[in-house]
PDB file of C-alpha atoms in Angstrom:
ATOM      1  CA  MET A 212     -20.179 -10.022  12.553  1.00 66.00           C
ATOM      2  CA  ARG A 213     -17.006  -7.507  12.222  1.00 74.00           C
ATOM      3  CA  ASP A 214     -17.880  -4.745  15.100  1.00 78.00           C
ATOM      4  CA  TYR A 215     -14.856  -2.365  13.814  1.00 82.00           C
ATOM      5  CA  PRO A 216     -14.628  -0.264  10.853  1.00 84.00           C
ATOM      6  CA  GLN A 217     -12.560  -1.735   7.523  1.00 84.00           C
ATOM      7  CA  MET A 218      -9.949   0.161   5.873  1.00 87.00           C
ATOM      8  CA  ALA A 219     -11.116   3.063   3.428  1.00 85.00           C
ATOM      9  CA  ALA A 220      -9.002   2.388   0.415  1.00 89.00           C
ATOM     10  CA  MET A 221      -9.072  -0.181  -2.323  1.00 91.00           C
ATOM     11  CA  PRO A 222      -5.920  -1.591  -4.202  1.00 92.00           C
ATOM     12  CA  ASN A 223      -4.448   1.000  -6.501  1.00 94.00           C
ATOM     13  CA  ARG A 224      -5.650   4.115  -5.160  1.00 95.00           C
ATOM     14  CA  ILE A 225      -3.153   6.577  -5.630  1.00 97.00           C
ATOM     15  CA  GLU A 226      -2.800  10.048  -3.553  1.00 97.00           C
ATOM     16  CA  PRO A 227      -0.098  12.760  -3.003  1.00 97.00           C
ATOM     17  CA  VAL A 228       1.813  12.757  -0.170  1.00 97.00           C
ATOM     18  CA  PRO A 229       2.095  15.886   1.972  1.00 97.00           C
ATOM     19  CA  ARG A 230       5.106  15.079   4.055  1.00 97.00           C
ATOM     20  CA  ARG A 231       9.018  15.155   3.013  1.00 98.00           C
ATOM     21  CA  VAL A 232       9.877  11.275   2.286  1.00 98.00           C
ATOM     22  CA  ARG A 233      13.630  10.230   2.752  1.00 98.00           C
ATOM     23  CA  GLY A 234      15.527   7.321   2.599  1.00 98.00           C
ATOM     24  CA  PHE A 235      18.728   6.210   3.666  1.00 97.00           C
ATOM     25  CA  LEU A 236      21.328   3.618   2.744  1.00 95.00           C
ATOM     26  CA  ASN A 237      24.522   3.261   4.622  1.00 90.00           C
ATOM     27  CA  ASP A 238      24.080   6.695   5.832  1.00 86.00           C
ATOM     28  CA  HIS A 239      24.032   7.923   2.306  1.00 92.00           C
ATOM     29  CA  GLN A 240      20.699   9.648   1.261  1.00 96.00           C
ATOM     30  CA  VAL A 241      19.238   7.443  -1.466  1.00 97.00           C
ATOM     31  CA  PHE A 242      16.082  10.120  -2.179  1.00 98.00           C
ATOM     32  CA  ASP A 243      14.577  13.377  -0.476  1.00 98.00           C
ATOM     33  CA  THR A 244      11.302  14.291  -1.758  1.00 98.00           C
ATOM     34  CA  THR A 245       8.316  16.211  -1.480  1.00 98.00           C
ATOM     35  CA  ALA A 246       6.196  14.536  -4.321  1.00 98.00           C
ATOM     36  CA  ALA A 247       6.177  11.512  -3.239  1.00 98.00           C
ATOM     37  CA  LYS A 248       2.419   9.388  -4.043  1.00 98.00           C
ATOM     38  CA  TYR A 249       0.942   6.908  -1.891  1.00 98.00           C
ATOM     39  CA  CYS A 250      -0.258   3.853  -3.412  1.00 97.00           C
ATOM     40  CA  TRP A 251      -2.525   0.794  -1.968  1.00 97.00           C
ATOM     41  CA  GLU A 252      -1.468  -2.185  -3.211  1.00 96.00           C
ATOM     42  CA  VAL A 253      -3.538  -3.670  -0.526  1.00 93.00           C
ATOM     43  CA  PRO A 254      -6.336  -1.954   1.493  1.00 91.00           C
ATOM     44  CA  TYR A 255      -4.435  -2.251   4.851  1.00 91.00           C
ATOM     45  CA  TYR A 256      -1.603   0.232   4.278  1.00 94.00           C
ATOM     46  CA  PRO A 257      -0.088   2.409   1.343  1.00 97.00           C
ATOM     47  CA  GLN A 258       3.768   2.142  -0.237  1.00 98.00           C
ATOM     48  CA  TYR A 259       5.571   5.191  -1.181  1.00 98.00           C
ATOM     49  CA  TYR A 260       6.377   5.659  -4.877  1.00 98.00           C
ATOM     50  CA  ILE A 261       9.380   8.033  -5.239  1.00 98.00           C
ATOM     51  CA  PRO A 262       9.890  10.600  -8.265  1.00 98.00           C
ATOM     52  CA  LEU A 263      12.748   9.408 -10.047  1.00 97.00           C
ATOM     53  CA  ASP A 264      14.401  13.116 -10.367  1.00 97.00           C
ATOM     54  CA  ASP A 265      14.832  12.950  -6.437  1.00 98.00           C
ATOM     55  CA  ILE A 266      16.485   9.777  -6.549  1.00 98.00           C
ATOM     56  CA  ASP A 267      20.040   9.506  -6.445  1.00 96.00           C
ATOM     57  CA  ASP A 268      20.297   7.624  -9.656  1.00 93.00           C
ATOM     58  CA  SER A 269      24.269   6.454  -9.073  1.00 94.00           C
ATOM     59  CA  LEU A 270      23.344   4.319  -6.501  1.00 95.00           C
ATOM     60  CA  LEU A 271      20.566   2.118  -9.140  1.00 95.00           C
ATOM     61  CA  VAL A 272      21.983  -0.776 -11.078  1.00 95.00           C
ATOM     62  CA  ASP A 273      19.957  -1.985 -13.810  1.00 95.00           C
ATOM     63  CA  GLU A 274      18.970  -5.650 -13.646  1.00 95.00           C
ATOM     64  CA  GLY A 275      18.085  -5.722 -17.279  1.00 93.00           C
ATOM     65  CA  ARG A 276      14.644  -7.338 -16.565  1.00 92.00           C
ATOM     66  CA  GLY A 277      10.773  -6.140 -16.370  1.00 93.00           C
ATOM     67  CA  GLU A 278       8.306  -7.274 -14.025  1.00 92.00           C
ATOM     68  CA  LYS A 279       4.426  -7.193 -14.889  1.00 94.00           C
ATOM     69  CA  ARG A 280       2.586  -5.749 -11.781  1.00 95.00           C
ATOM     70  CA  PRO A 281      -0.634  -4.303 -11.422  1.00 95.00           C
ATOM     71  CA  GLN A 282       0.628  -0.900 -11.297  1.00 95.00           C
ATOM     72  CA  GLY A 283       2.168  -1.537 -14.895  1.00 95.00           C
ATOM     73  CA  LEU A 284       5.298  -2.922 -16.221  1.00 95.00           C
ATOM     74  CA  ALA A 285       7.906  -2.585 -13.483  1.00 96.00           C
ATOM     75  CA  HIS A 286      11.558  -2.204 -14.438  1.00 97.00           C
ATOM     76  CA  ARG A 287      13.678  -3.829 -11.809  1.00 97.00           C
ATOM     77  CA  PHE A 288      16.643  -2.207 -10.601  1.00 97.00           C
ATOM     78  CA  GLY A 289      19.518  -3.396  -7.574  1.00 96.00           C
ATOM     79  CA  LEU A 290      20.579  -0.801  -5.303  1.00 95.00           C
ATOM     80  CA  ARG A 291      24.545  -0.391  -4.549  1.00 91.00           C
ATOM     81  CA  SER A 292      25.440   0.036  -1.160  1.00 83.00           C
ATOM     82  CA  GLY A 293      29.695  -0.119  -1.232  1.00 83.00           C
ATOM     83  CA  GLU A 294      30.847  -3.321  -2.326  1.00 83.00           C
ATOM     84  CA  GLU A 295      27.541  -4.770  -1.832  1.00 86.00           C
ATOM     85  CA  THR A 296      24.227  -4.445  -4.184  1.00 91.00           C
ATOM     86  CA  ARG A 297      20.834  -5.275  -2.979  1.00 93.00           C
ATOM     87  CA  HIS A 298      19.408  -7.070  -5.793  1.00 93.00           C
ATOM     88  CA  GLY A 299      15.439  -6.304  -6.727  1.00 93.00           C
ATOM     89  CA  ALA A 300      15.471  -3.433  -4.280  1.00 96.00           C
ATOM     90  CA  VAL A 301      13.616  -0.743  -6.613  1.00 97.00           C
ATOM     91  CA  ARG A 302      10.996  -1.207  -9.062  1.00 97.00           C
ATOM     92  CA  VAL A 303      10.926   1.827 -11.912  1.00 97.00           C
ATOM     93  CA  TYR A 304       7.911   2.806 -13.322  1.00 97.00           C
ATOM     94  CA  HIS A 305       7.530   4.728 -16.862  1.00 95.00           C
ATOM     95  CA  ASP A 306       4.811   5.613 -19.300  1.00 92.00           C
ATOM     96  CA  ASP A 307       3.161   2.005 -19.220  1.00 89.00           C
ATOM     97  CA  ALA A 308       2.359   2.674 -15.278  1.00 91.00           C
ATOM     98  CA  LEU A 309      -1.232   3.561 -13.798  1.00 92.00           C
ATOM     99  CA  ARG A 310      -1.877   7.007 -14.219  1.00 94.00           C
ATOM    100  CA  GLY A 311      -0.281   9.082 -11.250  1.00 94.00           C
ATOM    101  CA  LEU A 312       3.217   6.479 -11.045  1.00 97.00           C
ATOM    102  CA  GLU A 313       4.705   7.454 -14.283  1.00 96.00           C
ATOM    103  CA  GLY A 314       8.300   8.243 -13.810  1.00 97.00           C
ATOM    104  CA  THR A 315       8.064   7.099 -10.220  1.00 98.00           C
ATOM    105  CA  ALA A 316      10.312   4.136  -8.251  1.00 98.00           C
ATOM    106  CA  ARG A 317       9.172   1.942  -5.469  1.00 98.00           C
ATOM    107  CA  PHE A 318      11.864   0.791  -2.935  1.00 98.00           C
ATOM    108  CA  ALA A 319      11.441  -2.557  -1.184  1.00 97.00           C
ATOM    109  CA  TRP A 320      11.173  -1.361   2.320  1.00 96.00           C
ATOM    110  CA  PRO A 321      13.722  -3.336   3.874  1.00 95.00           C
ATOM    111  CA  ALA A 322      16.559  -2.333   0.893  1.00 95.00           C
ATOM    112  CA  LEU A 323      16.664   0.836   2.743  1.00 97.00           C
ATOM    113  CA  ASP A 324      18.359   0.893   6.415  1.00 95.00           C
ATOM    114  CA  ALA A 325      16.473   4.173   7.356  1.00 96.00           C
ATOM    115  CA  TRP A 326      12.968   5.863   6.096  1.00 97.00           C
ATOM    116  CA  TYR A 327      12.136   9.239   7.378  1.00 97.00           C
ATOM    117  CA  GLU A 328       8.746  11.104   7.153  1.00 96.00           C
ATOM    118  CA  GLU A 329      10.378  14.697   8.002  1.00 97.00           C
ATOM    119  CA  ASP A 330      12.517  14.482  10.507  1.00 96.00           C
ATOM    120  CA  GLU A 331      10.973  11.332  12.232  1.00 93.00           C
ATOM    121  CA  GLN A 332      11.892   7.862  11.530  1.00 93.00           C
ATOM    122  CA  VAL A 333       9.211   5.388  10.009  1.00 94.00           C
ATOM    123  CA  PHE A 334       8.929   1.808  10.503  1.00 93.00           C
ATOM    124  CA  VAL A 335       7.790  -1.251   8.834  1.00 94.00           C
ATOM    125  CA  HIS A 336       5.536   0.513   6.149  1.00 96.00           C
ATOM    126  CA  PRO A 337       3.998   4.132   5.532  1.00 96.00           C
ATOM    127  CA  ARG A 338       1.271   5.081   8.083  1.00 94.00           C
ATOM    128  CA  SER A 339      -1.962   5.163   6.159  1.00 95.00           C
ATOM    129  CA  PRO A 340      -3.591   8.910   6.162  1.00 94.00           C
ATOM    130  CA  TYR A 341      -7.024   6.590   6.713  1.00 94.00           C
ATOM    131  CA  VAL A 342      -5.817   4.445   9.778  1.00 93.00           C
ATOM    132  CA  ARG A 343      -6.721   6.434  13.329  1.00 93.00           C
ATOM    133  CA  VAL A 344      -4.972   4.717  16.488  1.00 95.00           C
ATOM    134  CA  ASP A 345      -6.224   5.980  19.688  1.00 96.00           C
ATOM    135  CA  ALA A 346      -5.656   4.658  22.925  1.00 97.00           C
ATOM    136  CA  LEU A 347      -8.562   5.221  25.858  1.00 97.00           C
ATOM    137  CA  ARG A 348      -8.714   4.436  29.450  1.00 97.00           C
ATOM    138  CA  SER A 349     -11.655   2.555  30.173  1.00 97.00           C
ATOM    139  CA  SER A 350     -12.800   1.130  33.613  1.00 97.00           C
ATOM    140  CA  ARG A 351     -14.674  -1.927  32.060  1.00 97.00           C
ATOM    141  CA  SER A 352     -13.466  -4.980  33.135  1.00 97.00           C
ATOM    142  CA  VAL A 353     -11.534  -7.440  31.228  1.00 98.00           C
ATOM    143  CA  ARG A 354     -10.649 -11.084  32.026  1.00 98.00           C
ATOM    144  CA  VAL A 355      -8.919 -13.304  29.291  1.00 98.00           C
ATOM    145  CA  GLU A 356      -8.966 -17.089  28.974  1.00 98.00           C
ATOM    146  CA  LEU A 357      -7.344 -20.146  27.190  1.00 97.00           C
ATOM    147  CA  ASP A 358      -8.914 -23.503  27.376  1.00 96.00           C
ATOM    148  CA  GLY A 359     -10.827 -22.566  30.566  1.00 95.00           C
ATOM    149  CA  VAL A 360      -7.593 -21.240  31.890  1.00 97.00           C
ATOM    150  CA  VAL A 361      -7.387 -17.521  33.015  1.00 98.00           C
ATOM    151  CA  LEU A 362      -4.548 -15.663  31.644  1.00 98.00           C
ATOM    152  CA  ALA A 363      -5.102 -12.459  33.134  1.00 98.00           C
ATOM    153  CA  GLU A 364      -7.928 -10.180  34.925  1.00 98.00           C
ATOM    154  CA  ALA A 365      -8.043  -6.627  35.760  1.00 98.00           C
ATOM    155  CA  PRO A 366     -10.754  -4.425  36.675  1.00 97.00           C
ATOM    156  CA  THR A 367      -9.443  -1.517  34.074  1.00 97.00           C
ATOM    157  CA  THR A 368      -8.025  -1.362  30.493  1.00 97.00           C
ATOM    158  CA  VAL A 369      -6.490   0.862  27.737  1.00 98.00           C
ATOM    159  CA  MET A 370      -8.543   0.224  24.954  1.00 98.00           C
ATOM    160  CA  VAL A 371      -6.811   0.371  21.879  1.00 97.00           C
ATOM    161  CA  PHE A 372      -9.351   1.104  18.769  1.00 96.00           C
ATOM    162  CA  GLU A 373      -7.401   0.899  15.597  1.00 94.00           C
ATOM    163  CA  THR A 374      -8.663   1.108  11.897  1.00 93.00           C
ATOM    164  CA  GLY A 375      -9.349  -2.285  10.509  1.00 90.00           C
ATOM    165  CA  LEU A 376      -8.396  -4.134  13.243  1.00 91.00           C
ATOM    166  CA  PRO A 377     -10.177  -5.797  16.388  1.00 92.00           C
ATOM    167  CA  THR A 378     -10.246  -3.509  19.485  1.00 95.00           C
ATOM    168  CA  ARG A 379      -6.848  -4.292  21.613  1.00 96.00           C
ATOM    169  CA  HIS A 380      -7.153  -4.401  25.657  1.00 98.00           C
ATOM    170  CA  TYR A 381      -4.019  -3.389  27.264  1.00 98.00           C
ATOM    171  CA  LEU A 382      -3.691  -4.687  30.868  1.00 98.00           C
ATOM    172  CA  ASP A 383      -1.370  -3.862  33.701  1.00 97.00           C
ATOM    173  CA  ARG A 384       1.068  -6.496  34.464  1.00 97.00           C
ATOM    174  CA  PRO A 385       0.481  -7.342  37.708  1.00 97.00           C
ATOM    175  CA  SER A 386      -3.160  -8.885  36.252  1.00 97.00           C
ATOM    176  CA  LEU A 387      -0.872 -11.308  34.499  1.00 98.00           C
ATOM    177  CA  LYS A 388      -1.484 -15.178  35.452  1.00 98.00           C
ATOM    178  CA  ASN A 389       2.319 -15.816  35.405  1.00 96.00           C
ATOM    179  CA  GLU A 390       2.273 -19.383  36.332  1.00 97.00           C
ATOM    180  CA  VAL A 391       0.264 -19.991  32.966  1.00 98.00           C
ATOM    181  CA  LEU A 392       2.405 -17.895  31.094  1.00 98.00           C
ATOM    182  CA  GLU A 393       6.339 -18.149  29.899  1.00 97.00           C
ATOM    183  CA  ARG A 394       7.901 -15.436  27.985  1.00 97.00           C
ATOM    184  CA  SER A 395       9.015 -15.326  24.215  1.00 96.00           C
ATOM    185  CA  ASP A 396      11.647 -14.224  22.149  1.00 95.00           C
ATOM    186  CA  THR A 397       9.617 -12.733  19.580  1.00 97.00           C
ATOM    187  CA  GLU A 398       9.927  -9.153  18.790  1.00 96.00           C
ATOM    188  CA  THR A 399       7.757  -7.161  16.105  1.00 95.00           C
ATOM    189  CA  ALA A 400       7.470  -3.639  15.047  1.00 94.00           C
ATOM    190  CA  CYS A 401       4.433  -1.572  14.197  1.00 94.00           C
ATOM    191  CA  PRO A 402       4.429   1.838  12.478  1.00 94.00           C
ATOM    192  CA  TYR A 403       1.866   3.165  14.515  1.00 95.00           C
ATOM    193  CA  LYS A 404       3.180   2.075  18.033  1.00 95.00           C
ATOM    194  CA  GLY A 405       6.792   0.980  17.759  1.00 94.00           C
ATOM    195  CA  THR A 406       8.994  -2.028  18.403  1.00 95.00           C
ATOM    196  CA  THR A 407       7.745  -4.748  21.109  1.00 97.00           C
ATOM    197  CA  SER A 408       9.494  -5.381  24.111  1.00 96.00           C
ATOM    198  CA  GLY A 409       8.528  -8.592  25.139  1.00 96.00           C
ATOM    199  CA  TYR A 410       5.759 -11.337  24.228  1.00 98.00           C
ATOM    200  CA  TRP A 411       4.461 -14.256  26.092  1.00 98.00           C
ATOM    201  CA  SER A 412       3.243 -17.601  25.245  1.00 98.00           C
ATOM    202  CA  ALA A 413       0.426 -19.120  27.030  1.00 98.00           C
ATOM    203  CA  VAL A 414       0.713 -22.980  28.644  1.00 97.00           C
ATOM    204  CA  THR A 415      -2.657 -24.527  29.601  1.00 97.00           C
ATOM    205  CA  PRO A 416      -3.600 -28.441  29.887  1.00 95.00           C
ATOM    206  CA  ARG A 417      -3.952 -28.462  26.035  1.00 95.00           C
ATOM    207  CA  GLY A 418      -0.076 -27.690  25.534  1.00 96.00           C
ATOM    208  CA  VAL A 419       1.619 -24.481  24.368  1.00 97.00           C
ATOM    209  CA  THR A 420       0.189 -21.746  22.575  1.00 97.00           C
ATOM    210  CA  LYS A 421       2.821 -19.205  21.286  1.00 97.00           C
ATOM    211  CA  ASP A 422       2.939 -15.892  21.496  1.00 97.00           C
ATOM    212  CA  VAL A 423      -0.503 -15.107  22.766  1.00 97.00           C
ATOM    213  CA  ALA A 424       0.339 -11.336  24.235  1.00 98.00           C
ATOM    214  CA  TRP A 425       2.894  -8.074  23.779  1.00 98.00           C
ATOM    215  CA  ALA A 426       3.871  -5.384  25.244  1.00 98.00           C
ATOM    216  CA  TYR A 427       5.410  -2.302  24.403  1.00 97.00           C
ATOM    217  CA  ASP A 428       7.711  -0.533  26.920  1.00 97.00           C
ATOM    218  CA  PHE A 429       8.633   2.464  24.805  1.00 96.00           C
ATOM    219  CA  PRO A 430       5.378   3.029  22.729  1.00 96.00           C
ATOM    220  CA  THR A 431       5.583   5.914  19.699  1.00 93.00           C
ATOM    221  CA  ARG A 432       4.142   9.467  21.735  1.00 92.00           C
ATOM    222  CA  GLN A 433       1.183   9.193  20.032  1.00 91.00           C
ATOM    223  CA  LEU A 434       0.546   5.732  22.003  1.00 96.00           C
ATOM    224  CA  LEU A 435       2.245   6.438  25.634  1.00 97.00           C
ATOM    225  CA  PRO A 436      -0.952   5.182  27.697  1.00 97.00           C
ATOM    226  CA  ILE A 437      -0.153   1.802  26.382  1.00 98.00           C
ATOM    227  CA  ALA A 438       3.511   1.930  27.579  1.00 98.00           C
ATOM    228  CA  GLY A 439       4.499  -1.305  30.212  1.00 97.00           C
ATOM    229  CA  LEU A 440       1.148  -2.767  29.660  1.00 98.00           C
ATOM    230  CA  VAL A 441       0.157  -5.862  28.296  1.00 98.00           C
ATOM    231  CA  ALA A 442      -2.091  -6.931  25.278  1.00 98.00           C
ATOM    232  CA  PHE A 443      -3.710 -10.257  24.264  1.00 98.00           C
ATOM    233  CA  TYR A 444      -4.012 -11.401  20.375  1.00 96.00           C
ATOM    234  CA  ASN A 445      -8.395 -11.765  20.529  1.00 93.00           C
ATOM    235  CA  GLU A 446      -7.992 -14.066  17.611  1.00 93.00           C
ATOM    236  CA  LYS A 447      -6.208 -16.404  19.722  1.00 96.00           C
ATOM    237  CA  VAL A 448      -7.947 -16.314  23.012  1.00 97.00           C
ATOM    238  CA  ASP A 449     -10.920 -15.648  24.972  1.00 97.00           C
ATOM    239  CA  ILE A 450     -12.023 -12.251  25.704  1.00 97.00           C
ATOM    240  CA  ILE A 451     -14.679 -11.466  28.500  1.00 97.00           C
ATOM    241  CA  LEU A 452     -15.337  -7.807  28.613  1.00 97.00           C
ATOM    242  CA  ASP A 453     -17.545  -6.454  31.538  1.00 96.00           C
ATOM    243  CA  GLY A 454     -18.748 -10.191  31.806  1.00 95.00           C
ATOM    244  CA  ILE A 455     -19.643 -10.432  28.114  1.00 95.00           C
ATOM    245  CA  ARG A 456     -17.863 -13.253  26.341  1.00 95.00           C
ATOM    246  CA  LEU A 457     -16.771 -11.576  23.099  1.00 93.00           C
ATOM    247  CA  GLU A 458     -16.680 -13.318  19.868  1.00 90.00           C
ATOM    248  CA  ARG A 459     -12.934 -14.051  18.530  1.00 88.00           C
ATOM    249  CA  PRO A 460     -12.610 -12.469  14.957  1.00 84.00           C
ATOM    250  CA  LYS A 461     -11.037 -14.261  11.873  1.00 76.00           C
ATOM    251  CA  THR A 462      -7.253 -14.203  12.075  1.00 66.00           C
ATOM    252  CA  HIS A 463      -5.697 -11.196  11.716  1.00 65.00           C
ATOM    253  CA  PHE A 464      -2.471 -11.489  14.000  1.00 65.00           C
ATOM    254  CA  VAL A 465      -1.609  -7.873  14.172  1.00 70.00           C
ATOM    255  CA  ARG A 466      -0.715  -5.864  17.003  1.00 71.00           C
TER     256      ARG A 466
END
């Protein structure tokens, strides 16, 4: 059974964004708005829908085609960047969109070089107003195993509680059994925690299980308690918390 709260929004929920949102391409401001809308295309996080009046339309290149989406009929535009056009970067919605999305545009996140909420850069996707992420110190002991091999063991942990995800247990690096862990060149990013600084794969008699653990050496200030600590995917390994073996959750693979 799931032992953590699920997400609070269903697909196509639309809400106002109370934050100033800006997007940049090659240091050129593509849009600047205080009237964006959140739209949850999936339950896990929203996307920004930007009013057309707040977009520099000189950068838009009409690609002359429409696309039927759950949010309505979208007209596809490219985004001009100097001599380059980033095709399919923007969907523009008019009167045939869901109520509340008329006259807005949805930018593909990678199509822009930088996104800002107020004056702080955000990464990967917008932060959901219904997601809470807490990092709490705990004196509960943690042991991590895979195929009967101990990967890490610690008397204390920092537990990260994030809406919609299994609890993550961050351990001091001296707790790692380095003889059965090898560094990986994988790098990922999270809008709530920042960019990872390291990944580890596990080596057991069964073989190599790739990317079972990760670390944030320089997390966002809200998650500073996890700086330099290492967490393991509950979905890939066995977590023994205070002597109780936790049931592996269904696959999420989100940090």
